[in-house]
Amino acid sequence: MVAEQDSAGQGPRPIDVALLASVFVIAACGLLYELAAGALASYLLGDSVLQFSTIIGTYLFAMGIGSWLSRYFEDQLPAHFLRVELMVALVGGALPAVLFLANAYAPGAFRFLLYGMVMVVGTLVGLEIPLVMRILKRNASLKDLVSKVLTFDYLGALAVSLAFPIVLVPKLGLVRTGLLFGFMNAAIAVWALVLFKHELRNLRAHAWACALVLLALGGGIAGADQLTRLADDHFYQDRIVLSSSSPYQRIVVTQGRQGARLYLNGNLQFAQSDEYRYHEALVHPAMAAHGAPKKVAVLGGGDGMAVREVLKYPGVESVVLVELDPAMTDLFKSNAMMTALNGNALNDARVSIVNTDAFHWLQQSTETFDVIVVDFPDPTNFAIGKLFTNSFYSLLDKRLAASGYAVIQTTSPLIARQSFWTVVQTVESVGLTAKPYHVHVPSFGEWGFVLASHRPWREPGALPAGMRFLTLPTLRLMFDFPLDMARVPTEVNRLSNQVLVNTYEREWGKVEH
């Protein structure tokens, strides 16, 4: 890196090199706190587009406030810079831990803390760069100063934007990552203490402040797992036996008197005590009706439970499981407790796992399948909502054999009645025949599914051995809808409007959890 040469032709001053390097770290830390806040809001509040949009907007607004306030810092600029770095280190570094604890112990205060801390961190980060530029301006022209500071600022942002989803969250988790970057901000303050020790009026006080902040953040890093476990243990009813964070979601498995439960981003995905009801109802109406399915695709369902049910048909030759998050499939393929639940289905020789976005996979695939099981989470945000659109079902149509059946997990027709029938309407809009049905799963209540095909669904004459819930008479009853779940007029869910996400949020928002 090249710093400004003075009029005498001398090389870069060490102090300028150090300050420009600090700009890189400052930018990386500032963006990390913004990404962490957005990720946490998406994990805990849902609707990733809304959460990231509001977090980024709030953060940038706060940075503008900080930049405006920098005009009032005139004397002792190095001392102000050092103190700002320590405050950013404490507030930004502690942000993920504080928000996790707030979600567990004071959920009513979560949003206030979220946006309050984002405002504080954004304001402090907005102060950092103007202070650095004014310190550097002592020995540099404005043109070169701006270009170099902004270059290092953007490079720092690029570095952390790549490292955050690929390395930091998967390897360290959000709490430890936040504390680590807070430690880096504090290290910049120590650097400033050394560089400007002759300008600081109260060197001892600043040194003690640096030491205390570093000690607090270092202790937090060492105890990050305990902090996360403390929040999780309070939030979940049963004992946590496994927890991890991936770039896509937070995965928690608990164990209680009724067995294991899987939670993704705090939302229950299955309970061991009754998951068989859900998965038998999901898989067998399509598989048994086909008669002789050989090629099957399962979209979503990274826990392998749907695959377990598919493999009950001896004629099945191949199963492709398309799951976005490799952390899910790795867990349910290798963990002994999880493989016991799914019958070791993901290690079956007939099963191949593809970790990619199902929408893109359908676009690129040229295969056709006898049965396609669509087991995505409910459309809580636009990223998932695209998997419930007419564009997605048009792609599904192309991958479905002429005699094949697809089945789609479709939320509760009782609680989210309009959402359920929106999916039915959307399936029909692409020319597929839709056959809706429902089943009672104690952990979830009344739950709905939709069969989609090129031909009318026919009632199967037999089911495979090993059923715990489903029988032919029971199956027949699932297609009857009482008055309070009967069809209502709805719109088609399109990529361009995603009406389903808003409808779903409105309907489930009426339910007190």
Coordinates of C-alpha atoms in Angstrom, one line a residue:
M1 CA 0.0 0.0 0.0
V2 CA 1.2 3.5 -0.9
A3 CA 0.6 6.5 1.4
E4 CA 1.1 10.1 0.4
Q5 CA 4.6 11.3 -0.1
D6 CA 5.4 14.7 1.3
S7 CA 6.8 17.7 -0.7
A8 CA 10.3 16.6 0.0
G9 CA 9.8 13.3 -1.8
Q10 CA 9.9 11.2 1.3
G11 CA 8.2 7.7 1.4
P12 CA 5.0 6.9 3.2
R13 CA 4.9 7.7 6.8
P14 CA 4.2 4.7 9.1
I15 CA 1.4 6.6 10.8
D16 CA -0.4 7.1 7.5
V17 CA 0.1 3.4 6.5
A18 CA -1.3 2.4 9.9
L19 CA -4.3 4.6 9.6
L20 CA -5.2 3.4 6.1
A21 CA -4.9 -0.2 7.3
S22 CA -7.2 0.7 10.1
V23 CA -9.7 2.0 7.6
F24 CA -9.8 -1.5 6.1
V25 CA -10.5 -3.1 9.5
I26 CA -13.1 -0.4 10.4
A27 CA -15.0 -1.0 7.2
A28 CA -15.0 -4.7 7.7
C29 CA -16.2 -4.5 11.3
G30 CA -18.9 -1.9 10.4
L31 CA -20.4 -4.1 7.6
L32 CA -20.1 -7.2 9.8
Y33 CA -22.3 -5.6 12.5
E34 CA -24.9 -4.6 9.8
L35 CA -24.9 -8.2 8.3
A36 CA -25.2 -9.7 11.8
A37 CA -28.2 -7.6 12.7
G38 CA -29.9 -8.4 9.4
A39 CA -29.2 -12.1 9.7
L40 CA -30.5 -12.2 13.3
A41 CA -33.6 -10.2 12.4
S42 CA -34.2 -12.7 9.5
Y43 CA -33.6 -15.7 11.8
L44 CA -36.0 -14.5 14.6
L45 CA -38.5 -12.3 12.8
G46 CA -38.8 -13.9 9.4
D47 CA -39.2 -12.1 6.0
S48 CA -35.5 -11.7 5.1
V49 CA -36.2 -9.1 2.4
L50 CA -38.1 -6.8 4.9
Q51 CA -35.6 -7.3 7.7
F52 CA -32.5 -6.7 5.7
S53 CA -34.1 -3.7 3.9
T54 CA -35.1 -2.0 7.2
I55 CA -31.8 -2.9 8.9
I56 CA -29.7 -1.5 6.0
G57 CA -31.8 1.6 5.8
T58 CA -31.6 2.3 9.5
Y59 CA -27.9 1.6 9.6
L60 CA -27.1 4.0 6.6
F61 CA -29.3 6.7 8.1
A62 CA -27.4 6.4 11.4
M63 CA -24.1 6.6 9.6
G64 CA -25.3 9.8 8.0
I65 CA -26.1 11.1 11.5
G66 CA -22.6 10.1 12.7
S67 CA -21.0 11.8 9.7
W68 CA -22.9 15.0 10.4
L69 CA -22.0 14.9 14.1
S70 CA -18.3 14.6 13.2
R71 CA -18.2 18.3 12.4
Y72 CA -18.5 19.0 16.2
F73 CA -15.3 17.1 17.0
E74 CA -12.5 19.7 16.6
D75 CA -9.7 19.2 19.1
Q76 CA -8.0 16.0 20.3
L77 CA -9.1 14.0 17.1
P78 CA -7.0 11.0 18.0
A79 CA -8.5 10.8 21.4
H80 CA -12.0 11.0 20.0
F81 CA -11.2 8.3 17.4
L82 CA -9.9 6.0 20.1
R83 CA -13.0 6.4 22.2
V84 CA -15.3 5.9 19.2
E85 CA -13.5 2.7 18.4
L86 CA -13.9 1.4 21.9
M87 CA -17.6 2.2 21.9
V88 CA -18.1 0.5 18.5
A89 CA -16.2 -2.5 19.8
L90 CA -18.4 -2.9 22.8
V91 CA -21.8 -2.2 21.3
G92 CA -21.2 -3.8 17.9
G93 CA -19.3 -6.8 19.3
A94 CA -22.0 -7.5 21.9
L95 CA -24.9 -7.0 19.4
P96 CA -25.5 -10.6 18.4
A97 CA -25.2 -11.9 22.0
V98 CA -27.5 -9.2 23.4
L99 CA -30.1 -9.8 20.8
F100 CA -30.0 -13.6 21.3
L101 CA -30.5 -13.1 25.0
A102 CA -33.3 -10.6 24.5
N103 CA -35.1 -12.9 22.2
A104 CA -35.1 -15.6 24.9
Y105 CA -35.6 -13.5 28.1
A106 CA -37.4 -10.3 26.9
P107 CA -39.0 -11.0 23.4
G108 CA -41.1 -7.9 23.7
A109 CA -38.0 -5.7 23.8
F110 CA -36.3 -7.5 20.9
R111 CA -37.3 -5.0 18.1
F112 CA -36.5 -2.0 20.3
L113 CA -33.0 -3.4 21.1
L114 CA -32.4 -4.4 17.5
Y115 CA -33.1 -1.0 15.9
G116 CA -31.6 0.9 18.9
M117 CA -28.3 -1.0 18.7
V118 CA -28.2 -0.6 14.9
M119 CA -28.7 3.1 15.3
V120 CA -26.0 3.4 17.9
V121 CA -23.5 1.3 15.9
G122 CA -24.3 3.1 12.7
T123 CA -23.9 6.5 14.3
L124 CA -20.5 5.5 15.7
V125 CA -19.3 3.9 12.4
G126 CA -20.4 7.1 10.7
L127 CA -18.0 9.0 13.0
E128 CA -15.0 6.8 12.3
I129 CA -14.1 7.6 8.7
P130 CA -14.5 11.4 8.9
L131 CA -12.2 11.4 12.0
V132 CA -9.6 9.2 10.2
M133 CA -9.7 11.5 7.1
R134 CA -9.2 14.6 9.2
I135 CA -6.3 13.0 11.0
L136 CA -4.7 12.0 7.7
K137 CA -5.4 15.4 6.2
R138 CA -2.6 16.8 8.2
N139 CA -0.1 15.5 5.6
A140 CA -2.1 14.7 2.5
S141 CA -4.0 16.4 -0.3
L142 CA -7.8 16.1 -0.3
K143 CA -7.9 14.3 -3.7
D144 CA -5.5 11.6 -2.8
L145 CA -6.8 11.3 0.7
V146 CA -10.4 10.7 -0.4
S147 CA -9.4 8.1 -3.0
K148 CA -7.2 6.1 -0.7
V149 CA -9.6 6.1 2.3
L150 CA -12.6 5.1 0.1
T151 CA -10.5 2.4 -1.6
F152 CA -9.6 0.8 1.7
D153 CA -13.1 1.3 3.0
Y154 CA -14.6 -0.6 0.0
L155 CA -12.0 -3.3 0.1
G156 CA -12.8 -4.0 3.8
A157 CA -16.5 -4.2 3.0
L158 CA -15.8 -6.6 0.2
A159 CA -13.7 -8.9 2.3
V160 CA -16.2 -9.3 5.1
S161 CA -19.2 -9.6 2.7
L162 CA -17.5 -12.7 1.3
A163 CA -16.2 -14.1 4.6
F164 CA -19.5 -13.6 6.5
P165 CA -21.6 -16.4 4.8
I166 CA -18.7 -18.6 3.7
V167 CA -16.4 -18.8 6.7
L168 CA -17.5 -16.7 9.7
V169 CA -21.1 -17.8 10.4
P170 CA -20.6 -21.5 9.6
K171 CA -17.3 -21.8 11.5
L172 CA -17.8 -19.4 14.4
G173 CA -21.5 -18.7 14.7
L174 CA -23.0 -15.2 15.0
V175 CA -22.2 -14.6 18.7
R176 CA -18.5 -15.4 18.5
T177 CA -18.2 -13.6 15.1
G178 CA -19.6 -10.4 16.6
L179 CA -17.3 -10.5 19.6
L180 CA -14.3 -11.3 17.4
F181 CA -14.9 -8.3 15.3
G182 CA -15.5 -6.2 18.4
F183 CA -12.1 -7.3 19.5
M184 CA -10.7 -6.1 16.2
N185 CA -12.2 -2.7 16.7
A186 CA -10.7 -2.6 20.2
A187 CA -7.3 -3.6 18.7
I188 CA -7.6 -0.5 16.4
A189 CA -8.1 1.6 19.5
V190 CA -4.9 0.1 21.0
W191 CA -3.1 0.9 17.8
A192 CA -4.3 4.5 18.0
L193 CA -3.1 4.6 21.6
V194 CA 0.4 3.6 20.5
L195 CA 0.5 5.8 17.4
F196 CA -0.8 9.0 19.2
K197 CA 0.5 8.5 22.7
H198 CA 2.3 11.8 22.6
E199 CA -1.0 13.6 21.7
L200 CA -3.3 12.0 24.3
R201 CA -3.8 14.1 27.4
N202 CA -4.7 11.2 29.7
L203 CA -2.7 8.3 28.4
R204 CA -3.2 6.1 31.5
A205 CA -7.0 6.4 31.4
H206 CA -7.1 5.6 27.7
A207 CA -4.8 2.6 28.3
W208 CA -7.1 1.3 31.1
A209 CA -10.2 1.7 28.9
C210 CA -8.5 -0.3 26.1
A211 CA -7.5 -3.0 28.5
L212 CA -11.0 -3.3 30.0
V213 CA -12.7 -3.5 26.7
L214 CA -10.3 -6.1 25.3
L215 CA -10.7 -8.1 28.5
A216 CA -14.5 -8.0 28.3
L217 CA -14.6 -9.0 24.6
G218 CA -12.0 -11.7 25.1
G219 CA -14.0 -13.2 27.9
G220 CA -17.1 -13.0 25.7
I221 CA -15.3 -14.9 22.9
A222 CA -14.1 -17.6 25.4
G223 CA -17.7 -17.9 26.8
A224 CA -19.6 -17.5 23.5
D225 CA -20.9 -21.1 23.5
Q226 CA -22.2 -20.6 27.1
L227 CA -23.9 -17.4 26.1
T228 CA -25.6 -19.0 23.2
R229 CA -26.6 -22.0 25.3
L230 CA -28.0 -19.8 28.0
A231 CA -30.3 -18.1 25.5
D232 CA -31.3 -21.3 23.8
D233 CA -32.0 -23.1 27.0
H234 CA -34.4 -20.4 28.1
F235 CA -36.1 -20.2 24.7
Y236 CA -36.7 -23.9 24.0
Q237 CA -38.8 -26.0 26.3
D238 CA -36.7 -29.1 26.3
R239 CA -33.0 -29.8 26.7
I240 CA -30.9 -28.8 23.7
V241 CA -28.8 -31.6 22.3
L242 CA -27.5 -29.9 19.2
S243 CA -27.4 -26.4 17.9
S244 CA -25.5 -24.8 15.0
S245 CA -25.7 -21.9 12.6
S246 CA -25.4 -22.1 8.8
P247 CA -25.4 -19.3 6.2
Y248 CA -29.1 -20.1 5.7
Q249 CA -30.6 -20.8 9.2
R250 CA -30.1 -21.7 12.8
I251 CA -30.6 -25.4 13.5
V252 CA -31.6 -26.6 17.0
V253 CA -32.5 -30.1 18.1
T254 CA -34.0 -30.6 21.5
Q255 CA -34.8 -33.8 23.5
G256 CA -37.6 -34.1 26.0
R257 CA -40.2 -36.6 27.3
Q258 CA -41.9 -36.7 23.9
G259 CA -38.6 -37.2 22.0
A260 CA -36.6 -35.1 19.7
R261 CA -37.8 -31.8 18.1
L262 CA -36.2 -30.0 15.2
Y263 CA -36.3 -26.2 15.1
L264 CA -35.1 -24.0 12.2
N265 CA -34.8 -20.3 13.1
G266 CA -36.9 -21.0 16.2
N267 CA -39.8 -22.5 14.2
L268 CA -40.8 -26.2 14.9
Q269 CA -40.2 -28.4 11.9
F270 CA -41.0 -31.8 13.4
A271 CA -41.7 -33.5 16.7
Q272 CA -40.6 -37.1 17.1
S273 CA -43.9 -38.0 18.8
D274 CA -46.0 -37.3 15.8
E275 CA -43.8 -36.6 12.7
Y276 CA -44.9 -40.0 11.3
R277 CA -48.4 -38.6 10.8
Y278 CA -47.1 -35.7 8.8
H279 CA -44.7 -37.6 6.7
E280 CA -47.0 -40.5 5.9
A281 CA -49.7 -38.1 4.8
L282 CA -47.2 -36.1 2.8
V283 CA -45.7 -39.0 0.8
H284 CA -48.1 -42.0 0.5
P285 CA -51.2 -40.5 -1.3
A286 CA -48.9 -39.7 -4.2
M287 CA -46.6 -42.7 -4.1
A288 CA -49.4 -45.3 -3.6
A289 CA -51.6 -43.7 -6.3
H290 CA -48.9 -43.9 -8.9
G291 CA -48.6 -47.6 -8.4
A292 CA -45.0 -48.2 -9.6
P293 CA -42.8 -45.2 -9.0
K294 CA -39.2 -45.7 -9.9
K295 CA -37.7 -42.2 -10.0
V296 CA -38.5 -39.8 -7.2
A297 CA -37.4 -36.3 -6.3
V298 CA -37.7 -34.8 -2.9
L299 CA -37.4 -31.0 -2.8
G300 CA -36.6 -29.7 0.7
G301 CA -37.0 -32.2 3.5
G302 CA -33.3 -32.2 4.4
D303 CA -34.1 -34.2 7.6
G304 CA -34.6 -37.3 5.4
M305 CA -38.0 -38.2 6.9
A306 CA -39.9 -37.9 3.6
V307 CA -37.1 -40.0 1.9
R308 CA -37.6 -42.6 4.6
E309 CA -41.2 -43.0 3.6
V310 CA -40.4 -43.0 -0.2
L311 CA -38.0 -45.9 0.4
K312 CA -40.8 -48.1 1.7
Y313 CA -41.6 -48.8 -1.9
P314 CA -39.3 -51.6 -3.1
G315 CA -39.7 -50.6 -6.8
V316 CA -38.0 -47.2 -6.2
E317 CA -34.7 -47.1 -8.1
S318 CA -33.5 -43.6 -7.4
V319 CA -34.3 -40.7 -5.1
V320 CA -32.8 -37.2 -5.6
L321 CA -33.0 -35.1 -2.5
V322 CA -32.6 -31.4 -3.3
E323 CA -31.9 -29.4 -0.1
L324 CA -30.4 -25.9 0.0
D325 CA -28.5 -26.2 3.3
P326 CA -25.7 -28.8 3.4
A327 CA -25.6 -28.4 7.2
M328 CA -29.1 -30.1 7.3
T329 CA -28.2 -33.0 5.1
D330 CA -24.8 -33.5 6.8
L331 CA -26.6 -33.6 10.2
F332 CA -29.2 -36.1 9.2
K333 CA -26.8 -38.2 7.4
S334 CA -24.1 -38.5 10.0
N335 CA -25.6 -37.9 13.5
A336 CA -26.6 -41.2 15.1
M337 CA -29.6 -39.7 16.8
M338 CA -30.9 -38.2 13.6
T339 CA -30.2 -41.3 11.4
A340 CA -32.2 -43.3 13.9
L341 CA -35.2 -41.0 13.2
N342 CA -35.0 -41.2 9.5
G343 CA -34.1 -44.9 9.3
N344 CA -30.6 -44.0 7.9
A345 CA -32.4 -43.0 4.7
L346 CA -29.9 -40.5 3.5
N347 CA -27.2 -43.2 3.4
D348 CA -29.2 -45.5 1.2
A349 CA -27.4 -46.3 -2.1
R350 CA -30.4 -45.2 -4.1
V351 CA -30.4 -41.7 -2.6
S352 CA -28.3 -38.9 -4.1
I353 CA -28.2 -35.5 -2.4
V354 CA -27.9 -32.2 -4.2
N355 CA -27.3 -29.1 -2.1
T356 CA -28.6 -26.3 -4.2
D357 CA -31.6 -24.0 -4.6
A358 CA -34.6 -26.0 -5.8
F359 CA -35.8 -23.3 -8.1
H360 CA -32.5 -23.2 -9.9
W361 CA -32.3 -27.0 -9.9
L362 CA -35.6 -27.3 -11.7
Q363 CA -34.5 -24.8 -14.2
Q364 CA -31.3 -26.7 -15.0
S365 CA -32.6 -30.3 -14.7
T366 CA -33.6 -32.3 -17.8
E367 CA -34.9 -35.4 -15.9
T368 CA -38.5 -36.3 -15.4
F369 CA -39.8 -38.0 -12.2
D370 CA -42.7 -40.3 -11.4
V371 CA -43.2 -38.6 -8.0
I372 CA -42.0 -35.2 -6.8
V373 CA -42.3 -34.5 -3.0
V374 CA -42.2 -30.7 -2.3
D375 CA -41.5 -30.3 1.4
F376 CA -40.5 -26.7 1.9
P377 CA -41.0 -24.6 5.1
D378 CA -44.0 -22.3 5.1
P379 CA -43.7 -19.1 3.0
T380 CA -42.6 -16.8 5.8
N381 CA -40.4 -14.7 3.5
F382 CA -39.9 -13.9 -0.2
A383 CA -36.9 -16.2 -0.5
I384 CA -39.2 -19.2 0.4
G385 CA -42.3 -17.6 -1.2
K386 CA -40.7 -17.9 -4.7
L387 CA -41.0 -21.7 -4.2
F388 CA -44.8 -21.3 -4.0
T389 CA -45.2 -19.2 -7.2
N390 CA -46.7 -20.1 -10.6
S391 CA -43.2 -19.8 -12.0
F392 CA -42.0 -22.6 -9.7
Y393 CA -45.0 -24.8 -10.5
S394 CA -44.4 -24.3 -14.2
L395 CA -40.9 -25.7 -13.8
L396 CA -42.3 -28.5 -11.6
D397 CA -44.7 -29.3 -14.4
K398 CA -41.9 -29.9 -16.9
R399 CA -40.1 -32.3 -14.5
L400 CA -43.2 -34.4 -13.8
A401 CA -43.8 -37.5 -15.9
A402 CA -47.1 -37.7 -17.8
S403 CA -48.4 -40.3 -15.3
G404 CA -46.7 -38.7 -12.3
Y405 CA -47.8 -37.0 -9.2
A406 CA -46.3 -34.1 -7.2
V407 CA -47.3 -33.3 -3.6
I408 CA -46.8 -30.0 -2.0
Q409 CA -46.7 -29.1 1.8
T410 CA -49.2 -26.3 2.0
T411 CA -49.6 -24.9 5.6
S412 CA -52.8 -25.1 7.7
P413 CA -56.1 -24.8 5.8
L414 CA -57.8 -23.9 9.2
I415 CA -55.5 -21.2 10.5
A416 CA -54.2 -19.9 7.2
R417 CA -57.2 -20.8 5.0
Q418 CA -56.6 -18.2 2.3
S419 CA -52.9 -19.0 2.1
F420 CA -53.8 -22.7 1.6
W421 CA -56.2 -22.1 -1.2
T422 CA -53.8 -19.6 -2.8
V423 CA -51.4 -22.5 -3.3
V424 CA -54.2 -24.6 -4.8
Q425 CA -55.2 -21.7 -7.2
T426 CA -51.5 -21.2 -8.2
V427 CA -51.0 -24.9 -9.0
E428 CA -54.1 -24.9 -11.2
S429 CA -53.0 -21.7 -12.9
V430 CA -50.2 -23.6 -14.7
G431 CA -52.5 -26.3 -16.0
L432 CA -52.0 -28.9 -13.4
T433 CA -54.8 -30.7 -11.7
A434 CA -54.9 -29.9 -8.0
K435 CA -56.2 -32.3 -5.4
P436 CA -56.1 -30.8 -1.9
Y437 CA -56.3 -32.7 1.4
H438 CA -55.5 -32.3 5.1
V439 CA -54.5 -34.2 8.2
H440 CA -54.3 -33.6 11.9
V441 CA -50.8 -33.5 13.4
P442 CA -50.9 -32.7 17.1
S443 CA -47.8 -30.6 17.1
F444 CA -49.1 -28.4 14.3
G445 CA -52.9 -28.8 14.3
E446 CA -54.8 -29.2 11.1
W447 CA -52.3 -29.4 8.2
G448 CA -52.7 -29.3 4.5
F449 CA -51.2 -30.7 1.3
V450 CA -51.9 -30.4 -2.4
L451 CA -51.5 -33.2 -5.0
A452 CA -50.6 -31.9 -8.5
S453 CA -50.7 -34.0 -11.7
H454 CA -51.4 -34.1 -15.4
R455 CA -54.1 -36.7 -14.8
P456 CA -56.8 -37.0 -12.1
W457 CA -55.7 -38.5 -8.8
R458 CA -57.0 -42.0 -8.2
E459 CA -57.4 -43.6 -4.8
P460 CA -54.8 -46.3 -4.3
G461 CA -55.8 -49.9 -3.7
A462 CA -53.0 -50.6 -1.2
L463 CA -50.4 -49.0 1.1
P464 CA -46.9 -50.4 1.9
A465 CA -46.2 -52.2 5.1
G466 CA -45.0 -50.3 8.2
M467 CA -47.7 -47.6 8.4
R468 CA -48.2 -46.2 11.9
F469 CA -51.1 -43.9 11.1
L470 CA -52.3 -44.1 7.5
T471 CA -54.9 -46.6 6.3
L472 CA -57.0 -46.6 3.1
P473 CA -60.2 -45.5 5.0
T474 CA -58.2 -42.8 6.7
L475 CA -56.7 -41.6 3.5
R476 CA -60.2 -41.3 1.9
L477 CA -61.4 -39.0 4.7
M478 CA -58.4 -36.6 4.3
F479 CA -59.9 -35.3 1.1
D480 CA -63.1 -34.0 2.7
F481 CA -63.0 -30.4 3.8
P482 CA -65.5 -29.1 6.4
L483 CA -67.1 -25.7 6.0
D484 CA -64.5 -23.8 8.1
M485 CA -61.8 -25.0 5.7
A486 CA -63.7 -25.0 2.4
R487 CA -62.3 -23.2 -0.6
V488 CA -62.3 -19.4 -0.7
P489 CA -61.5 -17.0 -3.7
T490 CA -57.8 -16.2 -3.9
E491 CA -55.2 -14.7 -6.2
V492 CA -52.4 -16.5 -8.1
N493 CA -49.1 -16.2 -6.3
R494 CA -46.6 -14.8 -8.8
L495 CA -42.9 -13.9 -8.5
S496 CA -43.8 -10.3 -9.4
N497 CA -46.2 -9.9 -6.4
Q498 CA -45.7 -12.7 -3.9
V499 CA -49.1 -12.1 -2.4
L500 CA -48.9 -15.4 -0.5
V501 CA -46.1 -14.1 1.8
N502 CA -48.2 -11.2 2.9
T503 CA -51.4 -13.3 3.2
Y504 CA -49.5 -15.9 5.3
E505 CA -48.0 -13.3 7.6
R506 CA -51.4 -11.7 8.2
E507 CA -53.2 -15.0 8.9
W508 CA -50.6 -16.5 11.2
G509 CA -50.0 -13.1 12.8
K510 CA -53.6 -13.4 14.3
V511 CA -52.5 -16.5 16.2
E512 CA -51.0 -16.0 19.7
H513 CA -48.0 -18.2 20.0

